[in-house]
JSON list of C-alpha atoms in Angstrom, two decimals:
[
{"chain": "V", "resi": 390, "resn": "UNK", "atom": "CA", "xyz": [-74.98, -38.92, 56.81]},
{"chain": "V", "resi": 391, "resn": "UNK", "atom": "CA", "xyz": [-75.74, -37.95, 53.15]},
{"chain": "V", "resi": 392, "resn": "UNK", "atom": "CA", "xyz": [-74.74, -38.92, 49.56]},
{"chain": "V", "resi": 393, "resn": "UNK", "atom": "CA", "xyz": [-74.60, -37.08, 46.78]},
{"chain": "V", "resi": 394, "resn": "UNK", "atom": "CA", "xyz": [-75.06, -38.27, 42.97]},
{"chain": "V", "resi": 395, "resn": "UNK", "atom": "CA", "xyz": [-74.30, -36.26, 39.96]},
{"chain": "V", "resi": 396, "resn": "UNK", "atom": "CA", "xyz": [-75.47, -37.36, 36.55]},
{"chain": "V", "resi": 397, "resn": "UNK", "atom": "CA", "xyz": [-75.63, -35.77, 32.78]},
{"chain": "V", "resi": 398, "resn": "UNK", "atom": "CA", "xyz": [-78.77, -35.59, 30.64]},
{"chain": "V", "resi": 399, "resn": "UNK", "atom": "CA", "xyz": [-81.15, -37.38, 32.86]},
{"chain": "V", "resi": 400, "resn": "UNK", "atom": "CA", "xyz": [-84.20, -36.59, 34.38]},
{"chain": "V", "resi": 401, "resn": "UNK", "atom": "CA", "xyz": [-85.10, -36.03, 37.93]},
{"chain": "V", "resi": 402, "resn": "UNK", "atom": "CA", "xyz": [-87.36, -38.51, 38.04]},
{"chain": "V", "resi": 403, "resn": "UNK", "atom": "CA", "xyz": [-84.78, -41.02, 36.34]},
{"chain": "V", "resi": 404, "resn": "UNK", "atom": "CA", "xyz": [-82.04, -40.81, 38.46]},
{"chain": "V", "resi": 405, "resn": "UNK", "atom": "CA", "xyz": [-84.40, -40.69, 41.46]},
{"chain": "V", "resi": 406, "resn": "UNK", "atom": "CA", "xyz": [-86.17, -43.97, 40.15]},
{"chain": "V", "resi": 407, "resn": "UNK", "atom": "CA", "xyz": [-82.61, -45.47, 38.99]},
{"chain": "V", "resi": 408, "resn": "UNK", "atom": "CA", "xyz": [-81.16, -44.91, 42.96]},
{"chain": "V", "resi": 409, "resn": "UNK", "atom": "CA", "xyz": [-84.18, -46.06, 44.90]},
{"chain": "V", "resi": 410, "resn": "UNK", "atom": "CA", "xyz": [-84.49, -49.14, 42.96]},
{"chain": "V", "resi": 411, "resn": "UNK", "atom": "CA", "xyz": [-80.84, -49.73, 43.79]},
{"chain": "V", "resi": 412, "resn": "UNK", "atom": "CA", "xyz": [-82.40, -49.02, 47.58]},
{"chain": "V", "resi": 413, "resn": "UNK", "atom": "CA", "xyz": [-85.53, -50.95, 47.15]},
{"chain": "V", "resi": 414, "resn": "UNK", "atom": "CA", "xyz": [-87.82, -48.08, 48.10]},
{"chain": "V", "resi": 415, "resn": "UNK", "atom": "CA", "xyz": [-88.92, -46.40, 44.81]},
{"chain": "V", "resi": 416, "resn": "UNK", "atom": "CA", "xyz": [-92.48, -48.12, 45.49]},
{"chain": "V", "resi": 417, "resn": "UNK", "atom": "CA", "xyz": [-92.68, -45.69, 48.72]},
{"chain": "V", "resi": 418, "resn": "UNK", "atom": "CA", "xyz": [-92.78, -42.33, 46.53]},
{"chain": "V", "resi": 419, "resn": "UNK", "atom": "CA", "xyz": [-95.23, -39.71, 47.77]},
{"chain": "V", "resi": 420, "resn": "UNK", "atom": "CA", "xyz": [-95.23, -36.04, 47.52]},
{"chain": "V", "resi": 421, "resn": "UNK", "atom": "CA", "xyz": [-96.44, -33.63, 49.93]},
{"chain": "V", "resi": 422, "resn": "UNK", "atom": "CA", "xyz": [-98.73, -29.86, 49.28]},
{"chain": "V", "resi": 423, "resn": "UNK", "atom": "CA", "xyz": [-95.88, -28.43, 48.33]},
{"chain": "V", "resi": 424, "resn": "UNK", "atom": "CA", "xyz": [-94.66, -30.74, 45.90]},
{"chain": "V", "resi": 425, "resn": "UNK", "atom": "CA", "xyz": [-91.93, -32.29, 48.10]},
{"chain": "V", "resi": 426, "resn": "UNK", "atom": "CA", "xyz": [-91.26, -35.69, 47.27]},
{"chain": "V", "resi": 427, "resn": "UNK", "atom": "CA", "xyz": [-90.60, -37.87, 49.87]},
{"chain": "V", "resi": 428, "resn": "UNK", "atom": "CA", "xyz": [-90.97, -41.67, 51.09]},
{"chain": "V", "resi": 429, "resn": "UNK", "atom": "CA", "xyz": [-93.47, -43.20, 52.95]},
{"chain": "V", "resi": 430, "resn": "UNK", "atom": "CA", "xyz": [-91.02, -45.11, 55.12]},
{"chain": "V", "resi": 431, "resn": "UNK", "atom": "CA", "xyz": [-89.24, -42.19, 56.72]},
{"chain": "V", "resi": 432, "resn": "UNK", "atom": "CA", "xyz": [-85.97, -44.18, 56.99]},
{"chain": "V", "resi": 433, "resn": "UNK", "atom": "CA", "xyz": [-84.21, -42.61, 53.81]},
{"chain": "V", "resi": 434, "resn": "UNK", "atom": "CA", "xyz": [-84.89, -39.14, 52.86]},
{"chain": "V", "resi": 435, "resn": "UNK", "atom": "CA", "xyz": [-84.38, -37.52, 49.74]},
{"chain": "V", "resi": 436, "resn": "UNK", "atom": "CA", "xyz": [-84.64, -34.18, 47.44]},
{"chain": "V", "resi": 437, "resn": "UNK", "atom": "CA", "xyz": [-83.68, -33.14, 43.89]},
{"chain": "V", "resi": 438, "resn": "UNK", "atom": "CA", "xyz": [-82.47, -30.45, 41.65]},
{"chain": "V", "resi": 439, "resn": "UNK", "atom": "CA", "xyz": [-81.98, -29.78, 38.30]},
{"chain": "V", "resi": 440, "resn": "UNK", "atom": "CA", "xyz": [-79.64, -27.06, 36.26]},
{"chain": "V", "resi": 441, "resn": "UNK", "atom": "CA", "xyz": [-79.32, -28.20, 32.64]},
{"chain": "V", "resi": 442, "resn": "UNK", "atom": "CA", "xyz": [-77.90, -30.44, 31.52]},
{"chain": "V", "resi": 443, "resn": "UNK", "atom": "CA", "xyz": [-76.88, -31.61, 35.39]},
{"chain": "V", "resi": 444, "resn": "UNK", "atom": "CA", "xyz": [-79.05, -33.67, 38.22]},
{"chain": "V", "resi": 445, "resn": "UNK", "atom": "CA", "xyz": [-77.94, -34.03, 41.67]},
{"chain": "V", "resi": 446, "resn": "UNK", "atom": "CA", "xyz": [-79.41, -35.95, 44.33]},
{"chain": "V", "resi": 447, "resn": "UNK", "atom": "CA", "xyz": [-78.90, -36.63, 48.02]},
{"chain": "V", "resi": 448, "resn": "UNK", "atom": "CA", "xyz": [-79.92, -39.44, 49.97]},
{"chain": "V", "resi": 449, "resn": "UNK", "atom": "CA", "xyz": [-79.94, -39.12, 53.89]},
{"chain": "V", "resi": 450, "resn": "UNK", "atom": "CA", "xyz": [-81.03, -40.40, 56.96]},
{"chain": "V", "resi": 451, "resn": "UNK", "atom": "CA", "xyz": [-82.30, -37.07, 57.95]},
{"chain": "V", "resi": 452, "resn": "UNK", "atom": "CA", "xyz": [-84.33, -34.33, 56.48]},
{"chain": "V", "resi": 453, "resn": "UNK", "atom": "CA", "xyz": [-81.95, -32.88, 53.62]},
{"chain": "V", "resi": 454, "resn": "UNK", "atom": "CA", "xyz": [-82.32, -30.38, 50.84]},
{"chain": "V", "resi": 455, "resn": "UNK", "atom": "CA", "xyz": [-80.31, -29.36, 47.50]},
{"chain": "V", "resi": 456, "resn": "UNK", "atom": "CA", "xyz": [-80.04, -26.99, 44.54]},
{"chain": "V", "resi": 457, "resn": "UNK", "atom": "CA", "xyz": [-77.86, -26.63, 41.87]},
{"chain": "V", "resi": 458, "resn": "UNK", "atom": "CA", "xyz": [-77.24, -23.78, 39.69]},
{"chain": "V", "resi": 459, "resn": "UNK", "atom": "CA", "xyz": [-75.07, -22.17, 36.83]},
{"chain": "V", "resi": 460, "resn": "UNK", "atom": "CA", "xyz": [-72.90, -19.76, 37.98]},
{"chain": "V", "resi": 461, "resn": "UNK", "atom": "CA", "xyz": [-74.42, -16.30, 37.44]},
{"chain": "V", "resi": 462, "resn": "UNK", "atom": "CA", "xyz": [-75.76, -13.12, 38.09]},
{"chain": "V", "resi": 463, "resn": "UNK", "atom": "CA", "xyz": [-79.28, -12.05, 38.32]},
{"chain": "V", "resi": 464, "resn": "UNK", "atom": "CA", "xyz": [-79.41, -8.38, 40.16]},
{"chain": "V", "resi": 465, "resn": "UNK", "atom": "CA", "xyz": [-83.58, -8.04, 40.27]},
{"chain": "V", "resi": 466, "resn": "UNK", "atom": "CA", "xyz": [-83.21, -11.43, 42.04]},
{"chain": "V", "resi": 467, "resn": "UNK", "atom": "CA", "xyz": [-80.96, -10.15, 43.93]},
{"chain": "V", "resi": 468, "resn": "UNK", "atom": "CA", "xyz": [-82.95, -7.33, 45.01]},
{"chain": "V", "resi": 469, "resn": "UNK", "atom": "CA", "xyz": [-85.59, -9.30, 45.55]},
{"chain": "V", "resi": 470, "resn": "UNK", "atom": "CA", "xyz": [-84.71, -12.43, 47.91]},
{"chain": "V", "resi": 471, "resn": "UNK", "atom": "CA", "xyz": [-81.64, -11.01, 49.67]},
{"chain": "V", "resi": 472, "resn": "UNK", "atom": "CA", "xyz": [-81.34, -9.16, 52.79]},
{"chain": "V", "resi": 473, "resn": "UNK", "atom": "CA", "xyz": [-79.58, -5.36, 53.11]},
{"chain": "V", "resi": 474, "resn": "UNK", "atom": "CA", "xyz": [-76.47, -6.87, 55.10]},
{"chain": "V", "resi": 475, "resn": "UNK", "atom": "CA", "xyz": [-76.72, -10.24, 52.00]},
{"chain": "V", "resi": 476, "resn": "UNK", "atom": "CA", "xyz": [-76.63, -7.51, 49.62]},
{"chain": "V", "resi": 477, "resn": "UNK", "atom": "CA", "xyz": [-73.59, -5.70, 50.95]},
{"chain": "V", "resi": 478, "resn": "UNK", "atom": "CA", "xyz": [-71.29, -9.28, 50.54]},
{"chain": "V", "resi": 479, "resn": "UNK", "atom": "CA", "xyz": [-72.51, -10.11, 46.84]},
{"chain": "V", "resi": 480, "resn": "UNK", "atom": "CA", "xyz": [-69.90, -8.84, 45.01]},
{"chain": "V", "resi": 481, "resn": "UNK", "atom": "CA", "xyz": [-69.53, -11.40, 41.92]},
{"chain": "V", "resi": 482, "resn": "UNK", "atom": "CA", "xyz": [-71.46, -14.12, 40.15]},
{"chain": "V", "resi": 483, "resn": "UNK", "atom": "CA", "xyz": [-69.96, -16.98, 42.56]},
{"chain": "V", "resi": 484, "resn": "UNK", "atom": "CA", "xyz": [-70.93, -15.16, 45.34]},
{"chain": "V", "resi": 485, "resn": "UNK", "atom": "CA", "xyz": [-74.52, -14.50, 44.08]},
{"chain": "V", "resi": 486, "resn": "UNK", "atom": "CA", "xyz": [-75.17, -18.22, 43.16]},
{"chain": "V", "resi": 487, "resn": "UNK", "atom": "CA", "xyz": [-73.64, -19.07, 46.25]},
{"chain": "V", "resi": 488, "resn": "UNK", "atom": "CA", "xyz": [-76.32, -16.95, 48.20]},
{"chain": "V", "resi": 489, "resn": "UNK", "atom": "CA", "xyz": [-78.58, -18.36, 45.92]},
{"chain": "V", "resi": 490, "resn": "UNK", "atom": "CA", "xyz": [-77.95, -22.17, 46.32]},
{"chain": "V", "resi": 491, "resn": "UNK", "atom": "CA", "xyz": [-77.94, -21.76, 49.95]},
{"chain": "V", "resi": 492, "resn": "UNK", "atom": "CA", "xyz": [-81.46, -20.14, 50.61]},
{"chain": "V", "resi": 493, "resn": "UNK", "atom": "CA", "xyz": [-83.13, -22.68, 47.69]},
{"chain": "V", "resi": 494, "resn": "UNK", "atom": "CA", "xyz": [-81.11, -25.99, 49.03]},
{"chain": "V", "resi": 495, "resn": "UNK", "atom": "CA", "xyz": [-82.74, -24.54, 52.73]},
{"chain": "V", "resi": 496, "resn": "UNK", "atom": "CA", "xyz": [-86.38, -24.04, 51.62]},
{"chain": "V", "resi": 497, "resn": "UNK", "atom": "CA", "xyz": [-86.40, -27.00, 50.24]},
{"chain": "V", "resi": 498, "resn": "UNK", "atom": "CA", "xyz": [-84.98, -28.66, 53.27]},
{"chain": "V", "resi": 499, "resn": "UNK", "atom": "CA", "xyz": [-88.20, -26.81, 55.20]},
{"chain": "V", "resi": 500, "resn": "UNK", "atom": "CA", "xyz": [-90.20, -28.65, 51.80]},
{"chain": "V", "resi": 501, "resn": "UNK", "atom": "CA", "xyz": [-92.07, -25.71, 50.98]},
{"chain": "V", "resi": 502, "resn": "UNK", "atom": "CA", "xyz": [-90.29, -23.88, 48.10]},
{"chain": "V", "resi": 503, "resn": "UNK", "atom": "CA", "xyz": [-90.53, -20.65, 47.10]},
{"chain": "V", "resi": 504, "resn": "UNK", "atom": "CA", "xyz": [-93.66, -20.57, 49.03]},
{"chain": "V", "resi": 505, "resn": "UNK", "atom": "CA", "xyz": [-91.65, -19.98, 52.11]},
{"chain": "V", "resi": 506, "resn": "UNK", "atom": "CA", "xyz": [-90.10, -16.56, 51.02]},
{"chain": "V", "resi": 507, "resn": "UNK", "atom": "CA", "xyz": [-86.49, -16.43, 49.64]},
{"chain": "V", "resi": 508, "resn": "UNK", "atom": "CA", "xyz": [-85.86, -13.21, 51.81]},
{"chain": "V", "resi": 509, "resn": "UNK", "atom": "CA", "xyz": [-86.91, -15.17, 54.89]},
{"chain": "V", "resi": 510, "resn": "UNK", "atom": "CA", "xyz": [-83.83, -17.32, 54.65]},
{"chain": "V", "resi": 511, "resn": "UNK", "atom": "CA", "xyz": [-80.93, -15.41, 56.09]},
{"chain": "V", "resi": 512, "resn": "UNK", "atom": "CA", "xyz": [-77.66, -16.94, 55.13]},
{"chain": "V", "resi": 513, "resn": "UNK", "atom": "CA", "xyz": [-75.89, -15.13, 57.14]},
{"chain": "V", "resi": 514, "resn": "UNK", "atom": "CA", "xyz": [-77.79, -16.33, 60.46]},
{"chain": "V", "resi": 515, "resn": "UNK", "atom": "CA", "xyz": [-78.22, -20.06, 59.38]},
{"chain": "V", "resi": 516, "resn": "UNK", "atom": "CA", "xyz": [-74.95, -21.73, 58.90]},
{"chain": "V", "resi": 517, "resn": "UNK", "atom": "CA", "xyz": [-74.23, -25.38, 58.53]},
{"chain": "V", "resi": 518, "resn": "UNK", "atom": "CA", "xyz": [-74.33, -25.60, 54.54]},
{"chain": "V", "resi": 519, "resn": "UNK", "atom": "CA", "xyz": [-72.62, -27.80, 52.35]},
{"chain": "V", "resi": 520, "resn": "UNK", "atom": "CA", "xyz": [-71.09, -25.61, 49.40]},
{"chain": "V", "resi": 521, "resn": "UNK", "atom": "CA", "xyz": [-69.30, -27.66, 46.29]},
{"chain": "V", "resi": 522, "resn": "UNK", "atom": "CA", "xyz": [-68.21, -26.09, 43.32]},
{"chain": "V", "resi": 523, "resn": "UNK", "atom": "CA", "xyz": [-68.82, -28.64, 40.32]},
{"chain": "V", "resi": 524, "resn": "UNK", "atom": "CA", "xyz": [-67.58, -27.23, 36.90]},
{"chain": "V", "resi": 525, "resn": "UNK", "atom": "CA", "xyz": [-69.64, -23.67, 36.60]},
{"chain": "V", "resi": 526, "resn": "UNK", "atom": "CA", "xyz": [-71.79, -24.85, 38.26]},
{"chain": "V", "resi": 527, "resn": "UNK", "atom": "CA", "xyz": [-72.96, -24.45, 43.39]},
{"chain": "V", "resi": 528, "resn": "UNK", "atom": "CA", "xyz": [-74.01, -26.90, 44.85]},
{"chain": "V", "resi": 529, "resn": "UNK", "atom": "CA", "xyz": [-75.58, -26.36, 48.17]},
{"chain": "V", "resi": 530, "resn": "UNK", "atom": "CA", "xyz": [-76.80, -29.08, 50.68]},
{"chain": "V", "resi": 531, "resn": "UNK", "atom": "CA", "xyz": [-78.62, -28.25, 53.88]},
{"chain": "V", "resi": 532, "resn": "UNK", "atom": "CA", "xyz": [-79.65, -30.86, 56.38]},
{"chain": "V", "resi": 533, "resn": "UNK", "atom": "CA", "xyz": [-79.49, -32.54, 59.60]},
{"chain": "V", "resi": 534, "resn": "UNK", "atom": "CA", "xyz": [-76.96, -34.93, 59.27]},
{"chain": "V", "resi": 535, "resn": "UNK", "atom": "CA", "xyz": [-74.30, -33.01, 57.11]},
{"chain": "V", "resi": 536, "resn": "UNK", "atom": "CA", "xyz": [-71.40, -35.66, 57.28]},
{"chain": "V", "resi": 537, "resn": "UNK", "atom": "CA", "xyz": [-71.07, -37.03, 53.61]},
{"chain": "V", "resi": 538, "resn": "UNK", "atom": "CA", "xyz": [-70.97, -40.72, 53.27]},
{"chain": "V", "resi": 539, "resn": "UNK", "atom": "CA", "xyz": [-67.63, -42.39, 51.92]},
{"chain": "V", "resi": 540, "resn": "UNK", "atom": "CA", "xyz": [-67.84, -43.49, 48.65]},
{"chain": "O", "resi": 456, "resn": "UNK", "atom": "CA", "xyz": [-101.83, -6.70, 28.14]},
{"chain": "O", "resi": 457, "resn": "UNK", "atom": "CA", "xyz": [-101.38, -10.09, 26.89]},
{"chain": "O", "resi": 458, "resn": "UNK", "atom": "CA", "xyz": [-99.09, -9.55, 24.27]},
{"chain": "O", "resi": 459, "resn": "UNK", "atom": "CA", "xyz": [-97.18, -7.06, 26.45]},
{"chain": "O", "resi": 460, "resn": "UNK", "atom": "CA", "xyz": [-96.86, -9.89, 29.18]},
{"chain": "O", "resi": 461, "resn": "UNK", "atom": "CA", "xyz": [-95.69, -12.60, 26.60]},
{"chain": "O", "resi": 462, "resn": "UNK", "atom": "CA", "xyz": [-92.98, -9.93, 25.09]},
{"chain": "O", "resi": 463, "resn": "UNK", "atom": "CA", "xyz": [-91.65, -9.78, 28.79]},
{"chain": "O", "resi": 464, "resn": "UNK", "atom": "CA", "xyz": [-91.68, -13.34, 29.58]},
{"chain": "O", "resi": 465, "resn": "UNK", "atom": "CA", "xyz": [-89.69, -14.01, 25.99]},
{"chain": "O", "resi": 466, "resn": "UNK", "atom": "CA", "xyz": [-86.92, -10.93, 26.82]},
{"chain": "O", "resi": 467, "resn": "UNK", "atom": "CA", "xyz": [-86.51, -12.48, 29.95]},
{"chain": "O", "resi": 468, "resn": "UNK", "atom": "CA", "xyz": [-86.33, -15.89, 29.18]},
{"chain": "O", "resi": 469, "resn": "UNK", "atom": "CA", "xyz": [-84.32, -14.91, 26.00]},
{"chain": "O", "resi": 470, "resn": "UNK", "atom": "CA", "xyz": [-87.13, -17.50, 23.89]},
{"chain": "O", "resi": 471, "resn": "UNK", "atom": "CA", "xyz": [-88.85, -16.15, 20.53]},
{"chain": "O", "resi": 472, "resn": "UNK", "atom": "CA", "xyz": [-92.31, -15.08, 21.32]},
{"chain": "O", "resi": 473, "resn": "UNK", "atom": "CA", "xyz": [-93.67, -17.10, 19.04]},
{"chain": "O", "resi": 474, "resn": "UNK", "atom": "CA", "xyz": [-93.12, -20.28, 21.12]},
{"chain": "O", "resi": 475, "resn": "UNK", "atom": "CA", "xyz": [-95.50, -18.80, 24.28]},
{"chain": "O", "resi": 476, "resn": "UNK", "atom": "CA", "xyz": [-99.14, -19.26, 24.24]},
{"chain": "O", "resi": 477, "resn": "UNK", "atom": "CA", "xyz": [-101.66, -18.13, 26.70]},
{"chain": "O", "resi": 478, "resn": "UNK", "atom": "CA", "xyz": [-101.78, -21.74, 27.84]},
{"chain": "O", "resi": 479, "resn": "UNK", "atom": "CA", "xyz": [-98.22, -22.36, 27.66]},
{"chain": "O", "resi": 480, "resn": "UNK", "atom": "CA", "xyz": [-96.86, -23.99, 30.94]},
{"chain": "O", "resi": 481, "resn": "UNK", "atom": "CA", "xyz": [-93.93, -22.00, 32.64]},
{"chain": "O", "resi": 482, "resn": "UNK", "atom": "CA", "xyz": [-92.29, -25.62, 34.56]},
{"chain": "O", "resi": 483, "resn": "UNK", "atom": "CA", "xyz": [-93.80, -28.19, 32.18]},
{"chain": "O", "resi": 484, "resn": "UNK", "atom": "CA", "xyz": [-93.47, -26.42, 28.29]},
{"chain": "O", "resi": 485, "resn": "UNK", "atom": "CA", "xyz": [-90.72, -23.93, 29.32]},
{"chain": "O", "resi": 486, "resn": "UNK", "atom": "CA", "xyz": [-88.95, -25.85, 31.57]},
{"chain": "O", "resi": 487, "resn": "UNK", "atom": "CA", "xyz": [-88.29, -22.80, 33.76]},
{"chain": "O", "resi": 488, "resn": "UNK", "atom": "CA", "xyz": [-86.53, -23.70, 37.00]},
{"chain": "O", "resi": 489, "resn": "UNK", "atom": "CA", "xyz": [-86.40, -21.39, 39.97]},
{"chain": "O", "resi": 490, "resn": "UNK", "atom": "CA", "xyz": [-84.26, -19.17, 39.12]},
{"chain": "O", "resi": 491, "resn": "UNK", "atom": "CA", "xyz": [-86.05, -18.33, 36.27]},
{"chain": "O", "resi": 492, "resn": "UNK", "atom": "CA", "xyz": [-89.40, -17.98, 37.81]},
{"chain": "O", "resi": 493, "resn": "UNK", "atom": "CA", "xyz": [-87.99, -15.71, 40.25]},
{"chain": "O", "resi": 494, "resn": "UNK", "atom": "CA", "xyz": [-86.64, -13.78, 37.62]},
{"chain": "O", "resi": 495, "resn": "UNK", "atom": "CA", "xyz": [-89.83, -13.18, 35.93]},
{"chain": "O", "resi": 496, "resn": "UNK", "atom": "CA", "xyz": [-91.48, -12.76, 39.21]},
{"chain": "O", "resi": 497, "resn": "UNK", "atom": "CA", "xyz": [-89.09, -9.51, 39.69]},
{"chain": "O", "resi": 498, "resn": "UNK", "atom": "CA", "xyz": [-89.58, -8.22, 36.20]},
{"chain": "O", "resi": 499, "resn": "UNK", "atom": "CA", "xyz": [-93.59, -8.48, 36.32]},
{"chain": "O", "resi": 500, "resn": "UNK", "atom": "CA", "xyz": [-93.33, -6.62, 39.94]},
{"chain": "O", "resi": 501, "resn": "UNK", "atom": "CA", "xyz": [-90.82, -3.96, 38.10]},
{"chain": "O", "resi": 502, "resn": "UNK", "atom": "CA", "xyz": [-92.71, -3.18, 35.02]},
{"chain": "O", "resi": 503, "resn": "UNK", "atom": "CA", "xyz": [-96.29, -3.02, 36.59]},
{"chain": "O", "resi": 504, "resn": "UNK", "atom": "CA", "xyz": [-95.58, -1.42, 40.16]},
{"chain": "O", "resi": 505, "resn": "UNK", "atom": "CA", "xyz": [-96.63, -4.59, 42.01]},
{"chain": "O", "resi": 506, "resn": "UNK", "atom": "CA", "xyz": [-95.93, -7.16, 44.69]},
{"chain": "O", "resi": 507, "resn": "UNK", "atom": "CA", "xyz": [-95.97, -10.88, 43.68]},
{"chain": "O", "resi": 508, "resn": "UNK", "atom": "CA", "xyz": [-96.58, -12.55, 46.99]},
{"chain": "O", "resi": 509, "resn": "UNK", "atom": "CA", "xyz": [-94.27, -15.84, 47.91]},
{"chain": "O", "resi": 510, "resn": "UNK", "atom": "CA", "xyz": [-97.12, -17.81, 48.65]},
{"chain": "O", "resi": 511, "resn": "UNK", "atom": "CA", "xyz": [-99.01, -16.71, 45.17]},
{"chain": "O", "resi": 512, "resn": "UNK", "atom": "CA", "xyz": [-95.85, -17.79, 43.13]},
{"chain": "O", "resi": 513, "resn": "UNK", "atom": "CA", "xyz": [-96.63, -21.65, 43.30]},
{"chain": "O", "resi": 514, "resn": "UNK", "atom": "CA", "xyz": [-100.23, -21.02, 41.68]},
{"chain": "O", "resi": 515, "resn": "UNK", "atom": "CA", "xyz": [-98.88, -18.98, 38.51]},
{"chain": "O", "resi": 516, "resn": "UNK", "atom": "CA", "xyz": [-98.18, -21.68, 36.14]},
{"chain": "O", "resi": 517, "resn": "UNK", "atom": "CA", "xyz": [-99.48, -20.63, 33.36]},
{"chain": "O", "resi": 518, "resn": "UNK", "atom": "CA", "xyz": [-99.18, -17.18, 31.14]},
{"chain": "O", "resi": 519, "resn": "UNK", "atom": "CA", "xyz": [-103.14, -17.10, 31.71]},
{"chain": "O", "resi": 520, "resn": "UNK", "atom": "CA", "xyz": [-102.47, -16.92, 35.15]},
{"chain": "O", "resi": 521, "resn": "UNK", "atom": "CA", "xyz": [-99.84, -15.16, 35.09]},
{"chain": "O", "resi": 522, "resn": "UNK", "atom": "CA", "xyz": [-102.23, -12.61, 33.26]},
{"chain": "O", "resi": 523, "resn": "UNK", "atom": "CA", "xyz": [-105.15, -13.02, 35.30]},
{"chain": "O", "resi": 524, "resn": "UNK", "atom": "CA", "xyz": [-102.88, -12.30, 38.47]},
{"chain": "O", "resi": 525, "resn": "UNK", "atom": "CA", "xyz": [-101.68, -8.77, 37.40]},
{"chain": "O", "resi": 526, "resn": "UNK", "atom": "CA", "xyz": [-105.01, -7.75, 35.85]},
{"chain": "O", "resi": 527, "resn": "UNK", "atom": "CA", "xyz": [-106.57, -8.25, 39.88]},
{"chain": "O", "resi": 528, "resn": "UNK", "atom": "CA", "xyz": [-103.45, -6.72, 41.22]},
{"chain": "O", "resi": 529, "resn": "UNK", "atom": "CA", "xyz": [-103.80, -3.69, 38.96]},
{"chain": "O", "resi": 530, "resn": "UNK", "atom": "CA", "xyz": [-107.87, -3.24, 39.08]}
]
């Protein structure tokens, strides 16, 4: 089970502090090697992203991860983190940031970043993500427990 | 090299040169997200015939770094 906020013009670290608090848990905060936030009492998990002037968040009960990002088109990226067969179904921006959403929103479920090797992520083997389309903007959520909460 | 890097990072990032610095901070002064920093990643690797590794990206934070990196990678 997940839930996913959406604010304007705040930072990560306010809307992060502004939902735990509502949780009672913001006291918990640690971050791993990586830089992975998470809490200390493993009973909520958590993770972040940021695409101007946008920040999501999800809270689950399971491991979770999320990006956001403009809708766009970036073909050395391209090149660089997707597969041959990836490469072959990019056709547009949406579909780029859609590949692109998905293999950040997954590393970051892992909680190593880019550390992990965007390439290494093949979208087309993994399945199971959460795609929204906000304004111009993919959102992808990857996780354990992929049934949203009701709001 | 220096100046050449800086004129790469500012076409990229489509910011006047003027506002990067040898100790200017990619996340924390330029506020470059991911995307970005992937971006960069692919031009540096492009212009100077090199591999960035995954696992090296997380420790280039800085343009002195950044600098420092592809200088070793180039010797």
């Amino acid at each position: 089970m997940y839930k996913l906020y959406i604010e304007k013009d705040v930072s990560s670290n306010e809307l992060l502090k502004k939902v735990l608090t509502t949780l009672n848990t913001h006291d918990n905060l640690v971050y791993n090697e990586y830089g992975k936030p998470y809490l200390k009492r493993q009973e909520i998990y958590f993770n972040i992203s940021h695409a101007k002037p946008y920040t999501v968040l999800v809270i689950s009960n399971k491991e979770i991860g999320v990006d956001i990002e403009k809708i766009t088109m970036k073909d050395k990226v391209m090149k660089k983190v997707c597969t041959e067969e990836e490469k072959k179904l990019i056709k547009t921006e949406d579909d780029f940031t859609v590949m692109w959403v998905k293999k950040e929103s997954y590393v970051k479920y892992i909680g190593v970043g880019l550390s992990y090797g965007l390439k290494n992520v093949d979208t087309l083997k993994i399945n199971n993500f959460i795609i929204k389309k906000f304004k111009d903007y993919y959102i992808a959520i990857y996780g354990d427990d992929l049934e949203e909460e009701e709001k | 090299m220096k100046e050449e890097i800086i004129s790469l990072i500012a076409s990229v990032l489509e910011i006047p040169e003027e506002n990067i610095q040898e100790n200017t901070n990619l996340v924390n002064d330029l506020g470059l997200e991911s995307l970005d920093l992937v971006d960069l990643v692919a031009a540096f690797e492009n212009k100077y015939g090199i591999e960035i590794l995954d696992k090296d990206i997380k420790n280039l934070q800085t343009v002195k770094d950044i600098i420092l990196y592809i200088e070793k990678k180039n010797v």
